[in-house]
Structure formats: structure tokens, C-alpha cells
Short mmCIF file of C-alpha atoms in Angstrom, two decimals:
data_model
loop_
_atom_site.label_atom_id
_atom_site.label_comp_id
_atom_site.label_asym_id
_atom_site.label_seq_id
_atom_site.Cartn_x
_atom_site.Cartn_y
_atom_site.Cartn_z
CA MET J 1 83.48 184.57 50.44
CA LEU J 2 83.60 183.39 46.86
CA ASP J 3 83.82 179.96 46.45
CA GLY J 4 85.35 179.28 49.57
CA ASP J 5 85.94 175.39 49.19
CA ARG J 6 87.72 175.92 45.95
CA GLU J 7 90.03 178.67 46.69
CA PRO J 8 93.58 178.04 46.85
CA ALA J 9 95.37 178.62 49.96
CA THR J 10 97.08 181.76 50.50
CA GLY J 11 100.35 182.58 52.39
CA ALA J 12 103.61 180.65 52.13
CA ASP J 13 102.43 178.51 49.41
CA ALA J 14 100.43 181.24 47.49
CA PRO J 15 99.07 180.11 44.29
CA THR J 16 100.60 181.10 41.02
CA PHE J 17 98.36 183.23 38.81
CA GLU J 18 97.62 180.23 36.46
CA GLU J 19 96.55 178.18 39.21
CA TYR J 20 94.33 180.69 40.74
CA ALA J 21 92.91 181.88 37.54
CA ALA J 22 91.92 178.30 36.43
CA SER J 23 90.24 177.73 39.82
CA ALA J 24 88.51 181.10 40.04
CA TRP J 25 87.22 181.14 36.15
CA PRO J 26 83.96 179.06 36.72
CA ARG J 27 82.66 181.27 39.48
CA LEU J 28 84.15 184.63 38.22
CA TYR J 29 82.13 183.85 34.67
CA ARG J 30 78.74 182.99 36.54
CA THR J 31 79.14 186.14 38.41
CA ALA J 32 80.26 188.14 35.12
CA TYR J 33 77.02 186.59 33.39
CA LEU J 34 74.51 187.67 35.95
CA LEU J 35 76.01 191.04 35.86
CA ALA J 36 76.43 191.34 32.04
CA GLY J 37 73.57 189.29 31.03
CA SER J 38 75.01 187.73 27.83
CA HIS J 39 77.62 184.92 27.27
CA ALA J 40 79.76 187.43 25.05
CA ASP J 41 79.81 190.10 27.59
CA ALA J 42 80.35 187.70 30.50
CA GLU J 43 83.26 186.41 28.78
CA ASP J 44 84.83 190.00 28.05
CA LEU J 45 84.02 191.03 31.62
CA ALA J 46 85.60 187.96 33.16
CA GLN J 47 88.53 188.08 30.94
CA GLN J 48 89.05 191.82 31.49
CA THR J 49 88.94 190.95 35.15
CA LEU J 50 91.77 188.45 35.01
CA VAL J 51 93.78 190.72 32.86
CA GLN J 52 93.52 193.23 35.71
CA ALA J 53 94.33 190.57 38.14
CA PHE J 54 97.39 189.45 36.11
CA ARG J 55 98.88 192.84 36.15
CA THR J 56 98.81 193.40 39.80
CA TRP J 57 98.94 189.76 40.91
CA ASP J 58 101.87 190.59 43.39
CA LYS J 59 99.20 192.56 45.35
CA VAL J 60 96.23 190.18 44.70
CA SER J 61 98.01 187.00 45.63
CA ARG J 62 98.91 188.71 49.00
CA ALA J 63 95.57 189.81 49.77
CA ASP J 64 93.62 188.03 52.44
CA GLN J 65 91.06 187.29 50.06
CA PRO J 66 92.07 187.24 46.64
CA ALA J 67 88.46 186.31 45.68
CA ALA J 68 87.13 189.49 47.18
CA TYR J 69 89.87 191.41 45.49
CA LEU J 70 88.84 190.18 41.75
CA ARG J 71 84.94 190.51 42.98
CA ARG J 72 85.73 194.27 43.47
CA MET J 73 87.66 194.45 39.93
CA MET J 74 84.87 192.92 38.28
CA THR J 75 82.16 194.86 39.74
CA ASN J 76 84.06 198.17 39.07
CA LEU J 77 84.80 196.91 35.53
CA TYR J 78 81.09 196.25 34.99
CA ILE J 79 79.78 199.48 36.47
CA SER J 80 82.34 201.83 35.01
CA GLY J 81 82.39 200.01 31.63
CA ARG J 82 78.75 200.36 31.21
CA ARG J 83 78.57 203.76 32.08
CA PRO J 84 79.07 205.56 28.84
CA LYS J 85 77.63 203.46 26.39
CA SER J 86 74.52 201.75 28.21
CA ARG J 87 72.07 203.89 26.57
CA GLY J 88 73.74 203.97 23.09
CA LEU J 89 74.00 200.43 21.99
CA GLU J 90 71.00 198.43 21.86
CA LEU J 91 72.91 195.17 21.07
CA LEU J 92 73.25 192.44 23.42
CA THR J 93 70.91 193.36 25.98
CA ASP J 94 68.28 191.07 27.35
CA ALA J 95 65.26 193.64 27.42
CA PRO J 96 64.99 195.09 23.90
CA PRO J 97 62.60 197.73 23.14
CA GLU J 98 60.31 195.58 21.17
CA PRO J 99 57.56 194.34 23.24
CA ARG J 100 57.76 190.49 24.00
CA PRO J 101 54.98 188.41 22.42
CA GLY J 102 53.21 186.18 24.83
CA GLY J 103 53.96 182.68 25.29
CA GLY J 104 57.60 182.37 26.06
CA SER J 105 59.25 178.98 26.81
CA ALA J 106 58.92 177.18 30.06
CA LEU J 107 62.10 178.48 31.25
CA GLU J 108 60.98 182.25 30.48
CA ASP J 109 57.83 181.38 32.39
CA ARG J 110 59.50 179.98 35.30
CA LEU J 111 62.03 182.87 35.85
CA VAL J 112 59.98 185.84 36.96
CA LEU J 113 62.58 188.03 38.31
CA TRP J 114 65.65 187.42 36.19
CA PRO J 115 64.23 189.14 33.25
CA HIS J 116 63.67 192.23 35.21
CA VAL J 117 67.10 192.04 36.88
CA ALA J 118 68.53 192.68 33.53
CA SER J 119 66.65 196.07 33.22
CA LEU J 120 68.09 197.26 36.46
CA PRO J 121 70.82 200.24 36.10
CA PRO J 122 74.20 198.87 36.36
CA ARG J 123 74.76 199.53 40.16
CA GLN J 124 71.50 198.23 41.30
CA ARG J 125 72.17 195.07 39.55
CA ALA J 126 75.62 194.77 40.87
CA VAL J 127 74.12 195.28 44.47
CA ILE J 128 71.30 192.46 43.65
CA VAL J 129 74.20 189.87 42.27
CA LEU J 130 76.57 190.50 45.13
CA ARG J 131 73.66 190.21 47.80
CA TYR J 132 71.56 187.19 46.54
CA TYR J 133 74.02 185.27 44.62
CA GLU J 134 77.34 185.85 46.10
CA GLN J 135 75.41 186.21 49.43
CA LEU J 136 77.53 189.15 50.71
CA SER J 137 76.70 191.03 53.71
CA GLU J 138 75.73 194.77 53.48
CA ARG J 139 79.24 195.43 54.86
CA GLU J 140 81.03 193.34 52.23
CA ILE J 141 79.15 194.81 49.29
CA ALA J 142 80.06 198.39 50.59
CA GLU J 143 83.72 197.46 50.71
CA THR J 144 83.32 195.86 47.18
CA LEU J 145 81.59 199.03 46.01
CA ARG J 146 83.73 201.38 47.92
CA CYS J 147 80.74 203.01 49.28
CA SER J 148 78.88 203.32 52.59
CA THR J 149 76.52 200.40 54.06
CA GLY J 150 73.67 203.04 53.81
CA ASN J 151 74.19 203.51 50.21
CA VAL J 152 74.37 199.82 49.55
CA LYS J 153 70.91 199.68 51.75
CA SER J 154 69.15 202.41 49.84
CA THR J 155 70.48 200.90 46.29
CA ALA J 156 69.06 197.53 47.15
CA HIS J 157 65.84 199.12 48.39
CA ARG J 158 65.51 200.89 45.14
CA ALA J 159 66.37 197.81 43.17
CA LEU J 160 63.94 195.49 45.14
CA LYS J 161 61.23 198.18 44.74
CA ALA J 162 61.85 198.25 41.01
CA LEU J 163 61.78 194.48 40.61
CA ARG J 164 58.45 194.34 42.69
CA ALA J 165 56.84 197.05 40.57
CA ALA J 166 57.95 195.12 37.57
CA LEU J 167 56.39 191.92 38.99
CA GLY J 168 53.25 193.80 39.83
CA SER J 169 52.83 194.83 36.39
CA ASP J 170 53.59 191.38 34.99
CA THR J 171 50.95 189.63 37.07
CA HIS J 172 48.59 192.69 37.64
CA GLU J 173 48.73 192.18 41.27
CA GLY J 174 49.48 195.70 41.49
CA GLU J 175 51.35 195.64 44.84
CA GLU J 176 52.89 198.74 45.80
CA ALA J 177 56.18 198.79 47.69
CA MET Q 1 56.17 189.52 49.83
CA GLY Q 2 59.61 190.95 50.79
CA ILE Q 3 60.97 187.83 51.97
CA GLU Q 4 59.39 185.81 49.31
CA LEU Q 5 60.79 188.24 46.69
CA GLU Q 6 64.14 187.99 47.89
CA GLU Q 7 64.06 184.09 48.04
CA THR Q 8 62.84 183.82 44.55
CA LEU Q 9 65.48 186.34 43.52
CA SER Q 10 68.27 184.21 45.15
CA ARG Q 11 66.94 181.14 43.66
CA GLU Q 12 66.58 182.53 40.15
CA LEU Q 13 70.26 183.85 40.39
CA HIS Q 14 71.41 180.51 41.30
CA GLU Q 15 69.53 178.68 38.89
CA VAL Q 16 70.56 181.17 35.89
CA ALA Q 17 74.25 180.83 36.94
CA GLY Q 18 74.07 177.10 37.57
CA ARG Q 19 72.55 176.22 34.24
CA LEU Q 20 75.29 178.04 32.40
CA ALA Q 21 77.64 176.27 30.26
CA VAL Q 22 80.85 178.05 31.40
CA PRO Q 23 83.26 178.37 28.24
CA PRO Q 24 86.91 177.17 28.81
CA MET Q 25 89.10 179.97 30.34
CA PRO Q 26 90.86 181.79 27.63
CA ALA Q 27 94.61 181.30 27.04
CA LEU Q 28 96.81 183.46 29.35
CA PRO Q 29 99.65 185.21 28.37
CA ALA Q 30 102.72 182.85 28.09
CA HIS Q 31 105.64 183.78 30.65
CA ASP Q 32 108.59 182.41 32.01
CA SER Q 33 107.67 181.01 35.45
CA SER Q 34 111.22 180.16 36.56
CA GLY Q 35 111.56 183.41 38.40
CA GLY Q 36 108.62 183.14 40.59
CA ARG Q 37 105.09 184.09 40.14
CA ARG Q 38 105.50 187.47 38.65
CA PRO Q 39 105.05 187.41 35.13
CA SER Q 40 107.99 188.49 32.76
CA SER Q 41 107.21 192.17 31.82
CA ARG Q 42 108.76 191.12 28.17
CA THR Q 43 106.00 188.94 27.36
CA TRP Q 44 103.38 191.01 28.68
CA VAL Q 45 101.83 193.49 26.09
CA PRO Q 46 100.00 196.11 27.48
CA PRO Q 47 96.29 196.23 26.45
CA VAL Q 48 96.90 199.82 25.07
CA LEU Q 49 99.47 198.53 22.43
CA VAL Q 50 96.99 195.86 21.67
CA ALA Q 51 94.26 198.33 21.22
CA ALA Q 52 96.74 200.62 19.05
CA ALA Q 53 97.71 197.64 16.96
CA THR Q 54 93.98 196.72 16.48
CA ILE Q 55 93.17 200.11 15.44
CA VAL Q 56 95.92 200.45 12.84
CA VAL Q 57 94.84 197.09 11.20
CA LEU Q 58 91.26 197.91 11.30
CA ALA Q 59 92.02 201.35 9.45
CA VAL Q 60 94.03 199.55 6.79
CA VAL Q 61 91.49 196.94 6.19
CA GLY Q 62 88.83 199.66 6.01
CA LEU Q 63 90.84 201.65 3.59
CA LEU Q 64 91.38 198.50 1.35
CA ALA Q 65 87.63 197.58 1.53
CA ALA Q 66 86.65 200.95 0.81
CA ARG Q 67 88.79 201.26 -2.42
CA GLU Q 68 87.91 197.85 -3.80
CA GLY Q 69 84.31 197.77 -3.06
CA GLY Q 70 83.51 201.45 -3.75
CA HIS Q 71 81.29 200.84 -6.60
CA ASP Q 72 78.71 198.70 -4.61
CA LEU Q 73 79.20 199.84 -1.25
CA GLN Q 74 76.20 199.11 1.05
CA PRO Q 75 75.42 198.45 4.52
CA ALA Q 76 76.39 194.97 5.14
CA PRO Q 77 74.78 192.74 7.78
CA SER Q 78 76.69 192.61 11.00
CA PRO Q 79 76.44 189.37 12.83
CA GLY Q 80 76.62 191.48 16.03
CA PRO Q 81 79.45 193.19 17.83
CA THR Q 82 80.71 190.11 19.76
CA VAL Q 83 80.51 186.53 18.96
CA SER Q 84 81.70 184.41 21.75
CA GLN Q 85 83.58 181.33 20.14
CA THR Q 86 83.85 177.80 21.10
CA PRO Q 87 87.46 176.83 20.62
CA SER Q 88 86.37 173.26 19.61
CA ARG Q 89 84.98 174.47 16.30
CA ALA Q 90 86.80 176.23 13.78
CA ALA Q 91 87.77 179.97 14.55
CA ASP Q 92 85.73 182.37 12.33
CA PRO Q 93 88.62 184.07 10.12
CA ASP Q 94 86.80 187.13 9.11
CA PRO Q 95 83.38 188.01 10.62
CA GLN Q 96 82.34 190.13 7.47
CA PRO Q 97 84.33 189.41 4.36
CA HIS Q 98 81.60 190.15 1.91
CA ARG Q 99 80.22 193.64 2.75
CA GLY Q 100 78.11 194.85 0.20
CA LYS Q 101 76.24 191.87 -1.24
CA ILE Q 102 73.16 192.38 0.60
CA GLN Q 103 70.48 193.79 -1.55
CA ASP Q 104 67.70 194.37 1.22
CA PRO Q 105 69.95 195.59 4.17
CA ASP Q 106 67.16 196.64 6.58
CA GLY Q 107 64.64 193.74 5.86
CA SER Q 108 61.82 196.05 5.71
CA MET Q 109 60.21 194.16 2.61
CA PRO Q 110 58.82 190.72 3.24
CA ARG Q 111 60.41 188.15 0.72
CA THR Q 112 59.31 184.99 -0.79
CA GLY Q 113 61.20 182.48 -3.16
CA PRO Q 114 63.15 179.38 -3.25
CA GLY Q 115 65.76 178.89 -0.84
CA VAL Q 116 67.37 176.51 1.87
CA THR Q 117 66.55 175.72 5.39
CA VAL Q 118 69.11 174.59 7.86
CA THR Q 119 67.94 173.08 11.16
CA LEU Q 120 70.39 172.73 14.04
CA ALA Q 121 69.55 170.55 17.31
CA ASP Q 122 70.82 169.64 20.48
CA ALA Q 123 72.43 166.15 20.52
CA PRO Q 124 69.63 163.43 21.84
CA GLU Q 125 69.11 163.48 25.67
CA LYS Q 126 70.61 160.01 25.81
CA VAL Q 127 73.88 161.04 24.26
CA ILE Q 128 74.08 164.23 26.53
CA GLY Q 129 73.22 161.94 29.52
CA SER Q 130 76.12 159.40 29.07
CA THR Q 131 78.80 161.56 27.20
CA GLU Q 132 82.15 162.09 28.83
CA LEU Q 133 82.96 165.01 26.40
CA ASP Q 134 82.64 168.60 26.98
CA PRO Q 135 78.87 168.76 26.92
CA ASN Q 136 78.97 172.12 25.10
CA VAL Q 137 79.94 170.10 21.72
CA LEU Q 138 76.82 168.48 22.03
CA LEU Q 139 74.40 171.79 22.29
CA VAL Q 140 73.74 174.41 19.98
CA HIS Q 141 75.17 177.61 20.46
CA GLN Q 142 74.48 181.08 19.33
CA GLN Q 143 77.73 181.12 17.21
CA ASP Q 144 76.27 178.05 15.37
CA ILE Q 145 73.26 179.81 14.44
CA ARG Q 146 75.32 182.95 13.56
CA ALA Q 147 77.87 180.67 11.47
CA VAL Q 148 74.87 179.44 9.43
CA MET Q 149 73.51 183.15 9.15
CA LYS Q 150 76.77 184.27 7.89
CA ALA Q 151 77.22 181.53 5.28
CA MET Q 152 73.79 182.37 3.86
CA TRP Q 153 74.30 186.19 3.72
CA GLU Q 154 77.70 185.62 2.11
CA ALA Q 155 76.01 183.58 -0.35
CA GLY Q 156 73.66 186.53 -1.27
CA ALA Q 157 70.66 185.68 0.55
CA THR Q 158 67.94 188.17 0.02
CA ALA Q 159 66.41 187.21 3.21
CA VAL Q 160 67.27 185.14 6.38
CA THR Q 161 64.92 184.05 8.99
CA VAL Q 162 65.46 182.05 12.34
CA GLN Q 163 62.37 179.97 13.62
CA GLY Q 164 60.44 181.91 10.82
CA GLN Q 165 61.48 185.36 12.36
CA ARG Q 166 63.41 187.60 9.93
CA VAL Q 167 66.73 188.63 11.15
CA VAL Q 168 68.75 191.73 10.03
CA SER Q 169 71.96 193.42 10.72
CA ALA Q 170 70.33 194.83 13.98
CA SER Q 171 69.14 191.62 15.19
CA ASP Q 172 70.12 190.60 18.49
CA ILE Q 173 70.95 186.81 19.00
CA THR Q 174 72.00 185.54 22.27
CA CYS Q 175 71.91 182.26 24.30
CA GLU Q 176 69.84 182.31 27.55
CA GLY Q 177 70.41 179.00 29.08
CA ASP Q 178 68.67 176.31 26.82
CA THR Q 179 66.82 178.95 24.74
CA VAL Q 180 68.01 181.42 22.10
CA ILE Q 181 66.75 184.78 22.14
CA ILE Q 182 66.29 186.34 19.15
CA ASP Q 183 65.27 190.23 19.22
CA GLY Q 184 63.64 189.57 22.77
CA VAL Q 185 61.67 186.43 21.62
CA PRO Q 186 62.93 183.36 23.21
CA TYR Q 187 62.97 180.03 21.17
CA PRO Q 188 63.65 176.70 22.18
CA GLN Q 189 65.80 174.25 20.07
CA PRO Q 190 65.55 172.80 17.25
CA PHE Q 191 66.67 176.02 15.48
CA ARG Q 192 65.46 176.56 12.04
CA ILE Q 193 67.33 179.05 9.77
CA SER Q 194 66.06 179.64 6.28
CA ALA Q 195 67.25 181.77 3.64
CA VAL Q 196 65.38 183.19 0.37
CA GLY Q 197 68.02 183.19 -2.54
CA ASP Q 198 69.90 181.30 -5.14
CA GLN Q 199 69.94 177.74 -3.88
CA ASP Q 200 73.19 176.56 -5.50
CA ALA Q 201 74.99 179.58 -4.14
CA LEU Q 202 73.41 178.99 -0.71
CA LEU Q 203 74.33 175.19 -0.58
CA ALA Q 204 77.87 175.89 -1.81
CA ALA Q 205 78.33 178.49 0.80
CA ILE Q 206 77.19 176.56 3.57
CA ASP Q 207 79.08 173.61 2.29
CA GLY Q 208 82.42 175.38 2.04
CA ASP Q 209 82.18 177.20 5.33
CA PRO Q 210 85.08 175.95 7.67
CA TYR Q 211 83.11 176.48 10.90
CA LEU Q 212 79.94 174.62 9.70
CA THR Q 213 82.21 171.86 8.27
CA VAL Q 214 83.50 171.18 11.75
CA TYR Q 215 79.82 171.35 13.16
CA ARG Q 216 78.89 168.71 10.28
CA GLN Q 217 81.79 166.28 11.26
CA GLN Q 218 80.68 166.60 14.94
CA ALA Q 219 77.06 165.98 14.07
CA ALA Q 220 78.16 162.68 12.13
CA ASP Q 221 80.23 161.69 14.91
CA PRO Q 222 77.92 159.14 16.75
CA ALA Q 223 79.59 160.21 20.28
CA ILE Q 224 78.37 163.79 19.58
CA SER Q 225 75.58 163.47 17.08
CA VAL Q 226 74.58 167.18 17.22
CA GLY Q 227 71.70 167.93 15.14
CA TRP Q 228 72.15 169.03 11.42
CA ASP Q 229 69.55 169.04 8.61
CA LEU Q 230 69.94 170.96 5.32
CA ARG Q 231 67.35 170.94 2.92
CA SER Q 232 66.30 172.98 -0.32
CA GLU Q 233 62.81 174.41 -0.39
CA PRO Q 234 60.85 175.39 -3.50
CA SER Q 235 59.57 178.31 -1.46
CA ILE Q 236 60.38 180.17 1.61
CA THR Q 237 58.54 183.20 2.95
CA ALA Q 238 60.42 185.71 4.96
CA PRO Q 239 58.18 188.27 6.76
CA ALA Q 240 59.66 191.91 7.11
CA TYR Q 241 61.64 192.87 10.02
CA ASP Q 242 59.44 194.45 12.60
CA GLY Q 243 62.15 195.55 14.99
CA VAL Q 244 63.65 198.79 15.59
CA LEU Q 245 66.59 199.58 13.20
CA ASP Q 246 67.47 202.95 14.59
CA LEU Q 247 70.78 202.02 16.45
CA ASP Q 248 73.07 204.56 17.20
CA ALA Q 249 75.93 202.31 16.53
CA GLY Q 250 74.66 200.34 13.68
CA PRO Q 251 74.86 200.37 9.99
CA ARG Q 252 72.67 202.84 8.26
CA ARG Q 253 71.33 203.63 4.91
CA ASP Q 254 71.29 207.07 3.53
#
């Protein structure tokens, strides 16, 4: 459930698109940032999602959970939008090919996993964000991504394995998954 | 390790998301709401049309630019493909009005010479802690840094550095929480942006930039007091750019 406490009621007094968009925007933006990894891309992604929701608002507003509907739109936009160019454009990624010199800021030191989340392939990253930020169940993630729960499990497993490996190479603990 | 990894992951994702300065929601297309919640189709411009119109405009601008600037057309520094704007400051009218002025587009040569340094800093904690304003105006954002860089490049700067690191057209500058990441290296504020070049031209360009004018007004406002410092320096050394230049979608030199 996305932002249950702030989600406008559905049904007879369904919200207008403006009302809904205004209340959903902060959460939408935060999730978009976790997916896209930069403010500019996050704004694009969240806006594209709103545009899509606007065009199909009749359908979205009648859904049991408009939030889940928007989440699916955004995840799909993110995954499909990334596919063609993800290797071509070096700009606006969080993990450039240059080696990072040691001695980052306190923030960078504290966040051990987030930098590696950015280097996951889009689908794995989406599963990680849906599971550990949106706190969705495997079944909900499967519905969001329109795939089987088995597929979600294996994708999550691969993502965690990659993160663990990245962490291992950071700290030289060398733990194998 | 499994549980711990997942807990860390959840905590970090929430931390990153929680610390974000969420920009205001973009303006929604206006529509007649009297008929219910379905937007009127007349006011809705399909994205395809917008894209087509954008392409036409870009093509015309490109043709004009090629015709006018043909004699000294060189790769120009691009501030980046996407710059998010804080609406509270002046909108950027044209991200690249001065193509062709850069003499050393790929930054492969170190440069030393007179120049100017601009230092941008977040407002004092005291002000941030007590403000009732949108905290975004109290903080330095990537677009503020880009605005300074752009003014410097427009003034014909031969080299620009941020925190002493050379930046070029291919440089990637992004906000990440309270740090700014320049080509993969995170830096805390305050942000020092230096340019080697004609000091008078640099000062004039920085002085005349509408975005930076708004920034300076906000810096002078005690309720905002976001940090601004501008000084001329007799000698600035800009190291050579050491990152990759080989972007598939970047400007190239033949």
C-alpha cells in the first residue's frame, strides 16, 4: 500500500485528478528517485507517470488502489524507458566508470548499499525498491511487474546476491552468497 | 548476513528517500473541471504533438545556429542533458546560447591564469532551523552550480573547476542528498566554482545572468541568506580533466 494514510478515499467521492496528484506527488517522487537515481530523472519519471495517470484517469480513479495503479505505471516506465539507452548514455548515472577516489563524505561512508543499488539492472533495482522501500509482498511485486512470484523471487535473489558481492569487495570480507 | 543485508537495504532506501528535497509538483494541464473529473480533451495536447513541435523548433534553431556560427563552430560544453529547475529562481531561457566560444572543449590541457571564483553555500543552520520558507531556497542545488558554470563558459572561460576538479561538457553533476557528485566524486558544500579567463568578461557574465541575479537577491535576504561569494583571483590552476570523454551521445571533436 502506497502511503495509505494520505491516500484520498475512493468510491462515491473519488478525488479529482488534481487532488490525487497533489497528495501522491511526494511519495511518487521519492520512489522515482530511488529508481532513477537522480533528481532530474526522478522528476521526469514522476511526471511521466502523472501524465499517464491523467490520460487514463477514469480507469485509475475507479481502481481499488489508485496508488498501486500508479506504481505499476511508474515501474513499467522506468524499466522500459531504461532499456534502449541504458548502456549508451553515461550521463546522470550514479556509478560512473571512473574509479572513485577514497575518502568520500560522511554520507557516502554511511550508505554502504545505496551506491550499489544504483548499479543494479533496472528490473532488479525495481524489485529492490518495491520490496525494501515500498515494503510490498512478493505477490504485490509480481502484480506490479506483471510476472510470476517465482520470477520476483529469483530477481530479488540475484539482486541481493549482487549487492552482497559488491559489499564484499568493498569491505574485503569476501563473503560468498 | 541475509537478514542484516535486508535491514540495511531497507534502512538506507528510506534514509535516501526521506532526505530528499521533493520539488514542487509540476503544473498540470489546465482544464475545465465543471463537467466532472474527466479532463476536457480540447486542452489536452498529446505528447506526440508536443514532441513533434519540439523537434521542429529544435531543427529550425539548429539550422539558424549552423548558418550563423558556421565559421567557428566547435563543440560546446553542454551543461548536461537534463537540468531540473527550482521554480523559485528565474527559469533558464536557453541552456546553450553561446556555442562555439570554448577554446578547449575537451579539457585535456591543464590551464593556469587569472580568473574568478564563486563560492556557493547553504544558508546557516540557524536560518534553516528556524525558517518557515521552502527549505529548498536555503540550499545550494546542482542547478545553481550549473548556472555559475554556464555563465563562466558563456564568458569564454578557458577552464572551469568545481572544488578544484576540472569540469567539461561530459561532466556529470548531480545532487545526492546533502552532497553534490561531480564525475563520481561526492563533495560537501560550500561549493567553489572557479574559472580561468578574462576577469572582466567573467564578472560581467556572472553579474548579468538572470538566474544568478535571483540567487544573489536571495543571498542578500536575511531570511534566506544562502551563501554567495565572488572574488577575482590573480592565478587559478585548473588541472586537466581526467575522466572519460568517449560518450556515445556527447559532443565530439573531429
